[in-house]
CSV table of C-alpha atoms in Angstrom, one decimal:
chain,number,residue,atom,x,y,z
A,1355,GLN,CA,-29.9,-106.0,-117.1
A,1356,GLU,CA,-30.1,-103.8,-113.9
A,1357,THR,CA,-31.2,-105.5,-110.9
A,1358,PHE,CA,-34.4,-104.3,-109.0
A,1359,ASN,CA,-31.6,-102.4,-106.4
A,1360,GLN,CA,-29.6,-100.9,-108.8
A,1361,LEU,CA,-32.6,-99.2,-110.6
A,1362,GLU,CA,-34.2,-98.1,-107.9
A,1363,THR,CA,-31.0,-96.7,-106.5
A,1364,GLU,CA,-30.7,-94.8,-109.4
A,1365,LEU,CA,-34.0,-93.8,-109.6
A,1366,VAL,CA,-34.1,-92.2,-106.2
A,1367,GLU,CA,-30.8,-90.6,-106.9
A,1368,LEU,CA,-32.5,-89.2,-110.3
A,1369,TYR,CA,-35.4,-88.0,-108.3
A,1370,SER,CA,-33.1,-86.7,-105.3
A,1371,SER,CA,-31.7,-84.4,-107.6
A,1372,LYS,CA,-35.1,-82.5,-108.8
A,1373,PHE,CA,-36.8,-82.8,-105.9
A,1374,ASN,CA,-34.1,-82.5,-103.2
A,1375,THR,CA,-35.8,-85.3,-101.3
A,1376,SER,CA,-35.7,-89.1,-101.3
A,1377,LEU,CA,-38.3,-89.5,-98.4
A,1378,ASN,CA,-41.4,-89.3,-100.8
A,1379,PHE,CA,-40.2,-91.2,-103.9
A,1380,GLN,CA,-42.1,-94.4,-103.1
A,1381,ARG,CA,-45.3,-92.6,-102.5
A,1382,ASP,CA,-45.3,-89.9,-104.9
A,1383,TRP,CA,-45.0,-91.9,-108.2
A,1384,LYS,CA,-47.2,-94.6,-107.1
A,1385,GLU,CA,-50.0,-91.7,-106.2
A,1386,VAL,CA,-49.4,-90.5,-109.5
A,1387,GLN,CA,-49.9,-93.9,-111.2
A,1388,LYS,CA,-53.4,-94.4,-109.5
A,1389,LYS,CA,-54.4,-91.2,-111.7
A,1390,LEU,CA,-53.4,-92.7,-115.1
A,1391,ASN,CA,-55.8,-94.6,-117.4
A,1392,ASN,CA,-54.3,-97.1,-120.2
A,1393,ASN,CA,-53.8,-94.2,-122.8
A,1394,GLU,CA,-52.0,-91.9,-120.4
A,1395,VAL,CA,-48.3,-91.5,-119.4
A,1396,ALA,CA,-46.9,-88.9,-116.9
A,1397,ILE,CA,-43.1,-88.3,-117.7
A,1398,GLU,CA,-40.8,-86.3,-115.5
A,1399,PHE,CA,-37.4,-85.1,-116.8
A,1400,VAL,CA,-34.7,-84.8,-114.6
A,1401,ARG,CA,-31.5,-83.1,-114.6
A,1402,TYR,CA,-28.5,-84.3,-112.9
A,1403,THR,CA,-24.5,-83.9,-112.2
A,1404,LYS,CA,-22.2,-87.1,-112.9
A,1405,ASN,CA,-18.7,-87.1,-113.3
A,1406,GLN,CA,-18.9,-83.2,-113.9
A,1407,ASN,CA,-21.3,-83.5,-116.4
A,1408,THR,CA,-24.7,-82.0,-116.5
A,1409,LYS,CA,-26.8,-84.7,-117.7
A,1410,TYR,CA,-31.0,-85.6,-118.6
A,1411,ALA,CA,-33.0,-88.5,-118.0
A,1412,ALA,CA,-36.4,-89.2,-117.8
A,1413,TYR,CA,-38.5,-91.6,-115.8
A,1414,ILE,CA,-42.1,-92.9,-117.0
A,1415,ILE,CA,-45.0,-93.5,-115.3
A,1416,LYS,CA,-47.3,-95.6,-116.8
A,1417,SER,CA,-50.9,-97.5,-115.5
A,1418,ASP,CA,-49.3,-100.7,-115.9
A,1419,ILE,CA,-45.7,-100.9,-114.9
A,1420,SER,CA,-44.4,-102.1,-111.4
A,1421,TYR,CA,-41.8,-99.4,-111.5
A,1422,PRO,CA,-41.2,-96.3,-113.2
A,1423,ILE,CA,-38.9,-96.8,-116.5
A,1424,VAL,CA,-35.4,-94.9,-116.4
A,1425,ILE,CA,-34.3,-93.2,-119.9
A,1426,LYS,CA,-31.0,-91.9,-120.0
A,1427,LEU,CA,-31.1,-89.1,-122.5
A,1428,CYS,CA,-28.1,-86.5,-123.0
A,1429,ASN,CA,-25.7,-84.0,-121.9
A,1430,GLU,CA,-26.3,-80.8,-121.1
A,1431,THR,CA,-23.6,-79.6,-123.4
A,1432,GLU,CA,-25.3,-81.5,-127.0
A,1433,LEU,CA,-28.7,-79.6,-126.3
A,1434,ASN,CA,-27.0,-76.0,-125.9
A,1435,LYS,CA,-24.7,-77.0,-129.1
A,1436,LEU,CA,-28.4,-77.2,-130.8
A,1437,ILE,CA,-30.3,-74.4,-129.5
A,1438,GLU,CA,-27.1,-72.2,-130.0
A,1439,LYS,CA,-28.3,-69.7,-127.3
A,1440,LYS,CA,-31.3,-69.7,-124.8
A,1441,SER,CA,-34.1,-69.1,-126.9
A,1442,PRO,CA,-35.3,-71.6,-129.4
A,1443,ASN,CA,-36.1,-68.9,-131.8
A,1444,ALA,CA,-33.0,-70.1,-133.8
A,1445,LEU,CA,-34.0,-73.4,-135.0
A,1446,TYR,CA,-36.7,-71.9,-136.9
A,1447,THR,CA,-36.1,-68.2,-137.4
A,1448,SER,CA,-32.5,-67.9,-138.1
A,1449,ARG,CA,-31.3,-70.9,-140.3
A,1450,GLY,CA,-32.6,-69.9,-143.7
A,1451,SER,CA,-34.3,-72.5,-144.7
A,1452,GLN,CA,-37.4,-75.1,-143.7
A,1453,ALA,CA,-34.7,-78.1,-144.4
A,1454,LYS,CA,-32.5,-77.0,-142.0
A,1455,ALA,CA,-35.1,-76.1,-139.5
A,1456,VAL,CA,-36.7,-79.3,-139.7
A,1457,ALA,CA,-33.1,-81.1,-139.5
A,1458,ALA,CA,-32.2,-79.1,-136.4
A,1459,GLY,CA,-35.9,-80.0,-135.0
A,1460,THR,CA,-35.5,-83.5,-135.5
A,1461,ASP,CA,-31.6,-83.3,-134.0
A,1462,LEU,CA,-33.5,-82.2,-130.8
A,1463,TYR,CA,-35.8,-84.9,-131.1
A,1464,ASN,CA,-33.7,-87.6,-131.3
A,1465,LEU,CA,-32.1,-86.4,-128.1
A,1466,ILE,CA,-35.2,-85.7,-126.4
A,1467,TRP,CA,-38.0,-87.9,-127.3
A,1468,LYS,CA,-37.1,-90.6,-129.5
A,1469,PRO,CA,-35.6,-92.7,-126.7
A,1470,LEU,CA,-38.7,-92.5,-124.8
A,1471,GLU,CA,-41.1,-93.3,-128.2
A,1472,SER,CA,-40.8,-97.1,-127.9
A,1473,HIS,CA,-42.9,-97.0,-124.5
A,1474,LEU,CA,-45.3,-94.9,-125.6
A,1475,ASN,CA,-47.5,-97.0,-128.2
A,1476,GLY,CA,-51.0,-97.2,-127.6
A,1477,ILE,CA,-50.4,-93.9,-125.5
A,1478,GLU,CA,-52.7,-90.7,-126.5
A,1479,THR,CA,-52.1,-88.3,-123.7
A,1480,VAL,CA,-48.4,-87.3,-122.2
A,1481,SER,CA,-48.3,-85.5,-118.8
A,1482,TYR,CA,-45.0,-84.0,-118.7
A,1483,SER,CA,-42.6,-82.0,-116.3
A,1484,ARG,CA,-39.3,-80.1,-117.9
A,1485,VAL,CA,-36.3,-78.9,-116.1
A,1486,GLY,CA,-33.5,-77.3,-117.2
A,1487,VAL,CA,-32.6,-76.1,-120.9
A,1488,LEU,CA,-36.2,-78.3,-122.1
A,1489,ASN,CA,-37.9,-75.5,-120.7
A,1490,GLN,CA,-36.4,-73.7,-123.9
A,1491,ILE,CA,-37.4,-76.1,-126.1
A,1492,PRO,CA,-41.0,-76.3,-127.6
A,1493,PHE,CA,-42.1,-80.1,-127.3
A,1494,THR,CA,-45.2,-79.4,-129.3
A,1495,ALA,CA,-43.3,-78.5,-132.7
A,1496,LEU,CA,-40.3,-81.2,-132.6
A,1497,PRO,CA,-40.4,-83.3,-135.8
A,1498,ASP,CA,-39.8,-87.1,-135.9
A,1499,GLU,CA,-37.9,-89.0,-139.0
A,1500,ASN,CA,-41.2,-88.5,-141.0
A,1501,GLU,CA,-41.4,-84.9,-140.0
A,1502,VAL,CA,-44.7,-85.4,-138.1
A,1503,ILE,CA,-44.8,-82.8,-135.3
A,1504,LEU,CA,-45.1,-84.0,-131.7
A,1505,LEU,CA,-48.6,-82.1,-131.6
A,1506,ALA,CA,-49.8,-84.2,-134.0
A,1507,LYS,CA,-49.2,-87.4,-132.1
A,1508,TYR,CA,-49.6,-86.7,-128.4
A,1509,ASN,CA,-51.9,-84.5,-126.3
A,1510,LEU,CA,-49.2,-82.7,-124.5
A,1511,GLU,CA,-49.9,-81.5,-121.2
A,1512,GLN,CA,-47.0,-79.7,-119.3
A,1513,LEU,CA,-46.8,-79.5,-115.8
A,1514,SER,CA,-44.6,-77.7,-113.4
A,1515,SER,CA,-44.4,-81.3,-111.6
A,1516,THR,CA,-46.2,-84.8,-112.9
A,1517,TYR,CA,-47.4,-84.6,-109.2
A,1518,LEU,CA,-49.9,-82.3,-109.8
A,1519,LEU,CA,-51.7,-85.2,-111.1
A,1520,THR,CA,-53.0,-86.3,-107.8
A,1521,GLN,CA,-54.6,-83.2,-107.2
A,1522,GLN,CA,-58.4,-82.2,-107.9
A,1523,HIS,CA,-58.3,-79.9,-111.1
A,1524,THR,CA,-60.6,-76.7,-111.0
A,1525,GLU,CA,-61.3,-76.0,-114.6
A,1526,SER,CA,-60.7,-71.9,-115.4
A,1527,LYS,CA,-63.6,-70.2,-115.9
A,1528,LEU,CA,-64.4,-66.8,-118.1
A,1529,SER,CA,-66.0,-65.2,-114.8
A,1530,SER,CA,-64.0,-62.1,-114.0
A,1531,ASN,CA,-61.6,-61.0,-117.3
A,1532,LEU,CA,-58.8,-58.5,-117.5
A,1533,PHE,CA,-57.5,-57.6,-120.6
A,1534,ILE,CA,-54.6,-55.2,-121.0
A,1535,GLY,CA,-53.4,-54.1,-124.3
A,1536,GLY,CA,-52.7,-50.6,-126.7
A,1537,VAL,CA,-50.1,-50.0,-123.9
A,1538,LYS,CA,-49.0,-46.0,-124.0
A,1539,TYR,CA,-45.2,-46.2,-123.6
A,1540,ASP,CA,-44.5,-42.6,-123.3
A,1541,ASP,CA,-46.0,-39.2,-124.6
A,1542,SER,CA,-44.6,-39.9,-127.9
A,1543,THR,CA,-47.1,-43.0,-128.9
A,1544,ASP,CA,-49.0,-42.7,-131.3
A,1545,ASN,CA,-51.1,-45.4,-133.8
A,1546,THR,CA,-48.9,-45.6,-136.5
A,1547,SER,CA,-45.5,-47.4,-135.2
A,1548,GLY,CA,-46.5,-50.6,-134.0
A,1549,LYS,CA,-45.9,-53.6,-136.3
A,1550,GLY,CA,-43.6,-56.1,-135.7
A,1551,THR,CA,-42.4,-58.6,-132.4
A,1552,ARG,CA,-42.8,-58.1,-129.0
A,1553,GLY,CA,-39.2,-57.8,-127.3
A,1554,ALA,CA,-36.5,-56.2,-125.7
A,1555,SER,CA,-35.4,-52.9,-127.5
A,1556,SER,CA,-33.6,-49.8,-126.8
A,1557,SER,CA,-37.2,-48.2,-126.1
A,1558,TRP,CA,-40.7,-49.7,-126.6
A,1559,ASN,CA,-42.8,-49.0,-129.3
A,1560,TYR,CA,-46.9,-48.8,-129.4
A,1561,LEU,CA,-47.9,-52.3,-130.5
A,1562,GLU,CA,-50.8,-51.6,-132.5
A,1563,GLY,CA,-52.0,-55.2,-132.8
A,1564,THR,CA,-52.1,-55.4,-128.7
A,1565,LEU,CA,-54.9,-53.0,-129.0
A,1566,THR,CA,-56.9,-54.6,-131.8
A,1567,GLU,CA,-56.0,-57.8,-130.1
A,1568,VAL,CA,-58.0,-57.3,-126.6
A,1569,GLN,CA,-60.6,-55.4,-128.6
A,1570,GLU,CA,-61.3,-58.4,-130.6
A,1571,ILE,CA,-61.2,-60.7,-128.0
A,1572,GLU,CA,-63.4,-58.4,-125.8
A,1573,ARG,CA,-66.1,-58.7,-128.5
A,1574,ILE,CA,-65.8,-62.4,-128.8
A,1575,LEU,CA,-66.7,-62.2,-124.8
A,1576,GLN,CA,-69.1,-60.0,-124.9
A,1577,ASP,CA,-71.1,-61.7,-127.7
A,1578,ASN,CA,-71.2,-64.4,-125.6
A,1579,GLN,CA,-72.5,-62.1,-122.5
A,1580,ILE,CA,-69.8,-62.4,-120.7
A,1581,ALA,CA,-68.4,-59.3,-118.9
A,1582,THR,CA,-65.3,-57.9,-119.4
A,1583,THR,CA,-62.6,-55.2,-118.3
A,1584,ALA,CA,-59.6,-53.5,-120.4
A,1585,TRP,CA,-56.8,-51.2,-119.4
A,1586,ILE,CA,-56.0,-49.4,-122.6
A,1587,GLY,CA,-53.4,-46.6,-123.1
A,1588,GLU,CA,-52.4,-44.9,-120.1
A,1589,GLN,CA,-55.0,-46.9,-118.1
A,1590,ALA,CA,-52.6,-49.8,-118.3
A,1591,THR,CA,-50.1,-48.7,-115.0
A,1592,GLU,CA,-47.7,-50.7,-113.1
A,1593,GLN,CA,-49.8,-49.4,-110.0
A,1594,ALA,CA,-52.9,-50.5,-111.3
A,1595,PHE,CA,-51.5,-53.8,-111.2
A,1596,LYS,CA,-50.1,-53.9,-108.0
A,1597,LEU,CA,-53.4,-53.4,-106.5
A,1598,LEU,CA,-54.8,-56.3,-108.1
A,1599,THR,CA,-53.0,-58.3,-105.1
A,1600,ALA,CA,-55.7,-60.4,-103.1
A,1601,ARG,CA,-58.5,-59.6,-105.4
A,1602,SER,CA,-57.3,-60.4,-108.8
A,1603,PRO,CA,-59.9,-61.7,-111.6
A,1604,SER,CA,-60.3,-65.4,-112.7
A,1605,VAL,CA,-58.4,-64.2,-116.1
A,1606,ILE,CA,-55.9,-61.9,-116.4
A,1607,HIS,CA,-54.6,-61.6,-120.5
A,1608,ILE,CA,-51.7,-59.0,-120.7
A,1609,ALA,CA,-50.8,-58.0,-124.4
A,1610,THR,CA,-47.7,-56.0,-124.1
A,1611,HIS,CA,-43.6,-56.0,-124.5
A,1612,GLY,CA,-41.9,-58.6,-122.7
A,1613,PHE,CA,-38.2,-59.0,-122.1
A,1614,PHE,CA,-35.6,-61.1,-120.8
A,1615,PHE,CA,-32.1,-60.8,-120.3
A,1616,GLU,CA,-29.5,-63.9,-119.9
A,1617,ASN,CA,-27.3,-63.8,-117.1
A,1618,PRO,CA,-24.4,-60.5,-118.0
A,1619,LYS,CA,-21.1,-62.6,-119.0
A,1620,GLU,CA,-19.3,-59.7,-117.2
A,1621,GLU,CA,-19.2,-58.3,-113.7
A,1622,SER,CA,-22.3,-55.6,-113.4
A,1623,SER,CA,-19.8,-53.7,-111.1
A,1624,ASN,CA,-17.9,-53.4,-114.3
A,1625,PHE,CA,-20.4,-50.9,-115.6
A,1626,ASN,CA,-21.7,-47.5,-114.3
A,1627,PRO,CA,-25.6,-48.1,-114.8
A,1628,ASP,CA,-26.2,-44.3,-115.2
A,1629,LEU,CA,-24.4,-45.0,-118.3
A,1630,THR,CA,-26.2,-47.9,-119.8
A,1631,GLN,CA,-29.5,-48.1,-120.9
A,1632,ASN,CA,-31.7,-50.2,-118.8
A,1633,SER,CA,-28.7,-51.6,-117.4
A,1634,VAL,CA,-30.4,-52.2,-113.8
A,1635,TYR,CA,-32.4,-54.7,-115.6
A,1636,LYS,CA,-29.7,-56.3,-118.2
A,1637,LEU,CA,-26.8,-56.3,-115.4
A,1638,SER,CA,-28.7,-57.7,-112.3
A,1639,GLU,CA,-27.5,-60.5,-110.5
A,1640,ASP,CA,-31.2,-61.3,-109.6
A,1641,PRO,CA,-33.1,-63.7,-112.6
A,1642,LEU,CA,-36.2,-62.2,-111.5
A,1643,MET,CA,-34.7,-58.7,-112.4
A,1644,ARG,CA,-33.8,-59.5,-115.7
A,1645,SER,CA,-37.4,-60.6,-116.9
A,1646,GLY,CA,-40.3,-58.5,-117.1
A,1647,LEU,CA,-43.5,-56.7,-118.8
A,1648,ILE,CA,-43.8,-53.0,-120.2
A,1649,LEU,CA,-46.7,-51.0,-119.0
A,1650,ALA,CA,-47.9,-47.1,-119.2
A,1651,GLY,CA,-44.8,-44.9,-119.0
A,1652,ALA,CA,-42.0,-47.4,-119.1
A,1653,ASN,CA,-39.7,-45.5,-121.3
A,1654,GLU,CA,-38.4,-42.7,-119.7
A,1655,SER,CA,-37.1,-45.1,-116.8
A,1656,TRP,CA,-36.0,-47.9,-119.3
A,1657,LYS,CA,-33.8,-45.5,-121.5
A,1658,ALA,CA,-32.6,-44.2,-118.3
A,1659,GLY,CA,-31.5,-47.4,-117.2
A,1660,SER,CA,-32.6,-47.1,-113.7
A,1661,ASN,CA,-36.2,-45.9,-111.7
A,1662,ILE,CA,-36.1,-42.3,-112.2
A,1663,SER,CA,-39.3,-41.9,-110.5
A,1664,MET,CA,-40.2,-41.8,-106.7
A,1665,GLY,CA,-43.5,-44.0,-107.8
A,1666,GLU,CA,-43.7,-46.7,-110.3
A,1667,ASP,CA,-41.8,-46.6,-113.4
A,1668,GLY,CA,-43.8,-48.9,-115.5
A,1669,ILE,CA,-41.5,-51.7,-116.0
A,1670,LEU,CA,-43.1,-54.6,-113.9
A,1671,THR,CA,-40.6,-57.2,-112.9
A,1672,ALA,CA,-40.7,-60.8,-112.2
A,1673,LEU,CA,-39.2,-60.0,-108.7
A,1674,GLU,CA,-42.4,-57.2,-108.2
A,1675,ILE,CA,-44.7,-59.9,-109.2
A,1676,SER,CA,-43.7,-62.6,-107.2
A,1677,ASN,CA,-44.4,-60.6,-104.4
A,1678,LEU,CA,-48.1,-60.0,-105.3
A,1679,ASP,CA,-50.9,-62.3,-104.2
A,1680,LEU,CA,-52.9,-63.7,-107.1
A,1681,SER,CA,-53.9,-66.7,-105.5
A,1682,LYS,CA,-57.7,-66.0,-107.0
A,1683,THR,CA,-56.5,-65.9,-110.5
A,1684,ASP,CA,-57.1,-68.9,-112.5
A,1685,LEU,CA,-55.1,-68.4,-115.8
A,1686,VAL,CA,-52.6,-65.5,-116.8
A,1687,VAL,CA,-51.7,-65.2,-120.2
A,1688,LEU,CA,-48.9,-63.3,-121.1
A,1689,SER,CA,-49.4,-62.1,-124.8
A,1690,ALA,CA,-45.5,-60.9,-125.1
A,1691,CYS,CA,-42.2,-62.3,-126.0
A,1692,GLU,CA,-40.0,-64.8,-124.1
A,1693,THR,CA,-42.2,-64.4,-121.1
A,1694,GLY,CA,-41.3,-68.1,-120.9
A,1695,LEU,CA,-37.6,-67.7,-120.5
A,1696,GLY,CA,-36.0,-67.2,-117.1
A,1697,ASP,CA,-32.0,-68.1,-115.7
A,1698,ILE,CA,-31.6,-72.1,-115.2
A,1699,ASP,CA,-31.0,-73.0,-111.8
A,1700,GLY,CA,-30.5,-76.6,-111.3
A,1701,SER,CA,-33.4,-78.4,-110.3
A,1702,GLU,CA,-35.7,-75.6,-109.2
A,1703,GLY,CA,-37.0,-74.5,-112.5
A,1704,VAL,CA,-36.7,-71.7,-114.6
A,1705,PHE,CA,-36.6,-68.2,-113.0
A,1706,GLY,CA,-38.5,-65.9,-114.9
A,1707,LEU,CA,-42.3,-64.8,-115.1
A,1708,GLN,CA,-43.6,-68.0,-115.1
A,1709,ARG,CA,-41.7,-68.7,-111.9
A,1710,ALA,CA,-43.0,-65.2,-110.7
A,1711,PHE,CA,-46.9,-65.9,-111.4
A,1712,LYS,CA,-46.6,-69.4,-109.9
A,1713,MET,CA,-45.1,-67.9,-106.9
A,1714,ALA,CA,-47.8,-64.8,-106.7
A,1715,GLY,CA,-50.3,-68.0,-106.7
A,1716,VAL,CA,-51.8,-68.2,-110.3
A,1717,LYS,CA,-52.7,-71.6,-111.2
A,1718,ASN,CA,-52.5,-71.9,-115.2
A,1719,ILE,CA,-50.0,-69.4,-117.4
A,1720,ILE,CA,-49.9,-69.3,-120.7
A,1721,MET,CA,-46.9,-68.0,-122.3
A,1722,SER,CA,-44.3,-67.5,-124.5
A,1723,LEU,CA,-40.8,-68.9,-125.6
A,1724,TRP,CA,-39.3,-66.4,-128.3
A,1725,GLU,CA,-40.2,-63.1,-130.2
A,1726,VAL,CA,-43.8,-63.8,-131.4
A,1727,PRO,CA,-45.1,-62.0,-134.5
A,1728,ASP,CA,-47.9,-59.4,-133.5
A,1729,ALA,CA,-50.4,-60.2,-136.2
A,1730,GLU,CA,-50.2,-63.9,-135.5
A,1731,THR,CA,-50.3,-63.3,-131.7
A,1732,ALA,CA,-53.5,-62.0,-132.2
A,1733,GLU,CA,-54.8,-64.7,-134.3
A,1734,PHE,CA,-53.8,-67.2,-132.3
A,1735,MET,CA,-55.2,-65.4,-128.8
A,1736,ASN,CA,-58.6,-64.7,-130.7
A,1737,SER,CA,-58.6,-68.4,-131.8
A,1738,PHE,CA,-57.7,-69.8,-128.0
A,1739,TYR,CA,-61.0,-67.3,-126.6
A,1740,LYS,CA,-63.0,-68.5,-129.2
A,1741,ASN,CA,-62.6,-72.2,-128.7
A,1742,TRP,CA,-62.8,-71.7,-124.8
A,1743,ILE,CA,-66.0,-70.7,-125.1
A,1744,SER,CA,-66.6,-73.8,-127.4
A,1745,LEU,CA,-65.3,-76.1,-125.9
A,1746,GLY,CA,-65.7,-75.1,-121.8
A,1747,ASN,CA,-62.2,-76.6,-121.4
A,1748,THR,CA,-58.6,-74.6,-121.4
A,1749,LYS,CA,-56.7,-77.4,-122.2
A,1750,ALA,CA,-58.6,-78.4,-124.9
A,1751,ALA,CA,-58.8,-74.9,-126.3
A,1752,PHE,CA,-55.3,-74.6,-126.2
A,1753,ARG,CA,-54.5,-77.6,-128.1
A,1754,SER,CA,-57.3,-76.9,-130.7
A,1755,THR,CA,-55.7,-73.6,-131.1
A,1756,GLN,CA,-52.2,-74.8,-131.4
A,1757,LEU,CA,-53.8,-77.7,-134.3
A,1758,GLU,CA,-55.2,-74.9,-136.0
A,1759,MET,CA,-52.1,-72.3,-136.1
A,1760,SER,CA,-50.0,-75.3,-136.9
A,1761,ASN,CA,-51.7,-76.6,-139.7
A,1762,LYS,CA,-52.0,-73.3,-141.4
A,1763,TYR,CA,-48.5,-72.5,-140.6
A,1764,LYS,CA,-47.1,-75.9,-141.4
A,1765,SER,CA,-43.4,-74.6,-142.2
A,1766,GLU,CA,-43.2,-71.7,-140.0
A,1767,PRO,CA,-43.4,-73.0,-136.3
A,1768,GLU,CA,-42.1,-69.7,-135.0
A,1769,LYS,CA,-45.6,-68.1,-135.9
A,1770,TRP,CA,-47.5,-70.3,-133.2
A,1771,ALA,CA,-45.1,-72.8,-131.4
A,1772,ALA,CA,-43.8,-69.9,-128.9
A,1773,PHE,CA,-46.9,-70.5,-126.8
A,1774,VAL,CA,-47.1,-72.8,-124.1
A,1775,LEU,CA,-50.1,-73.9,-121.5
A,1776,PHE,CA,-48.1,-74.5,-118.3
A,1777,GLU,CA,-49.8,-75.6,-114.9
């Protein structure tokens, strides 16, 4: 049994490793606690180093406790062995059978969530903040020993920090909306080449499903007397997007290809960027250059491996997004693959598109963790907007959509679990 002082010392150590300060520890958790009802809990996951090993732990804040509960979880090496690579897609699409997928997911559950369960009796809503490689794992899809996924057990709300619970929440509204889809990536684009997934490639194929997706969402909103603006085909330029700065709409929905490259294993100086397709992005030392969105006319520059034009090249990197002012935007929907991924940088969060849009001032983001099937993406998004109009709440609409999709695709979490709502 740890003494109070020992527990306090360890809590401050874990907290400091994430937030680089111990000064506000007492104030922060107590302020969070004041916002919790009896059926709610806040969980802050932390990543720290001890004896040269990177470890994970969680502290649980409940409404009726005198001090947060510290739960030590696992080593990072254990997590990396399970997820095999930086995309959790491996858990669900490359193991060959439902049984193996369930087994892998349950192993993750045992490491990450099972140690917390004894403290969650009577809890309905879990607000949590992730760190490190936990950002790459869809908690909603993790199955317990009885193959019941966490989505069915709890209302899960992902936050950049649980301290956000202390701030007043303003509900996102469908007041001014911009939809981007059916993007024309080069002059040879036609309407017959676009089935499959959205993700990194040697060139970017037209995604027919994104045009259908945007048009259907527009119809849904217009049927409910909600005004919309759409950029289709050649209209969806990088230059036009950058002009949104300081006057961005309340909702921006981007249905296009997205890319994320892991940190290069070899020094970029060993390569000649002029000889390698997209190497200026793939080999960059800056993680914000290795993720982005593909807009109109991008194929020429992408194939060349560098920005070949004097103007914009159609490749909107996370670095460029981070320098925009999108503070008027309540919600960005990234209907593309791997938009939630990025390099893990200690306790500073994930360097990728999610970090970039938050740096630009966006309040909420819907993004994806792996390559997203085109048809099911459109299905998910259509359902989300219908639910949003019906329920009037983004979080409730998102959860309702997840439940609908998970019930329809019970053995295929890759078709719905990729999408996460991040505040």
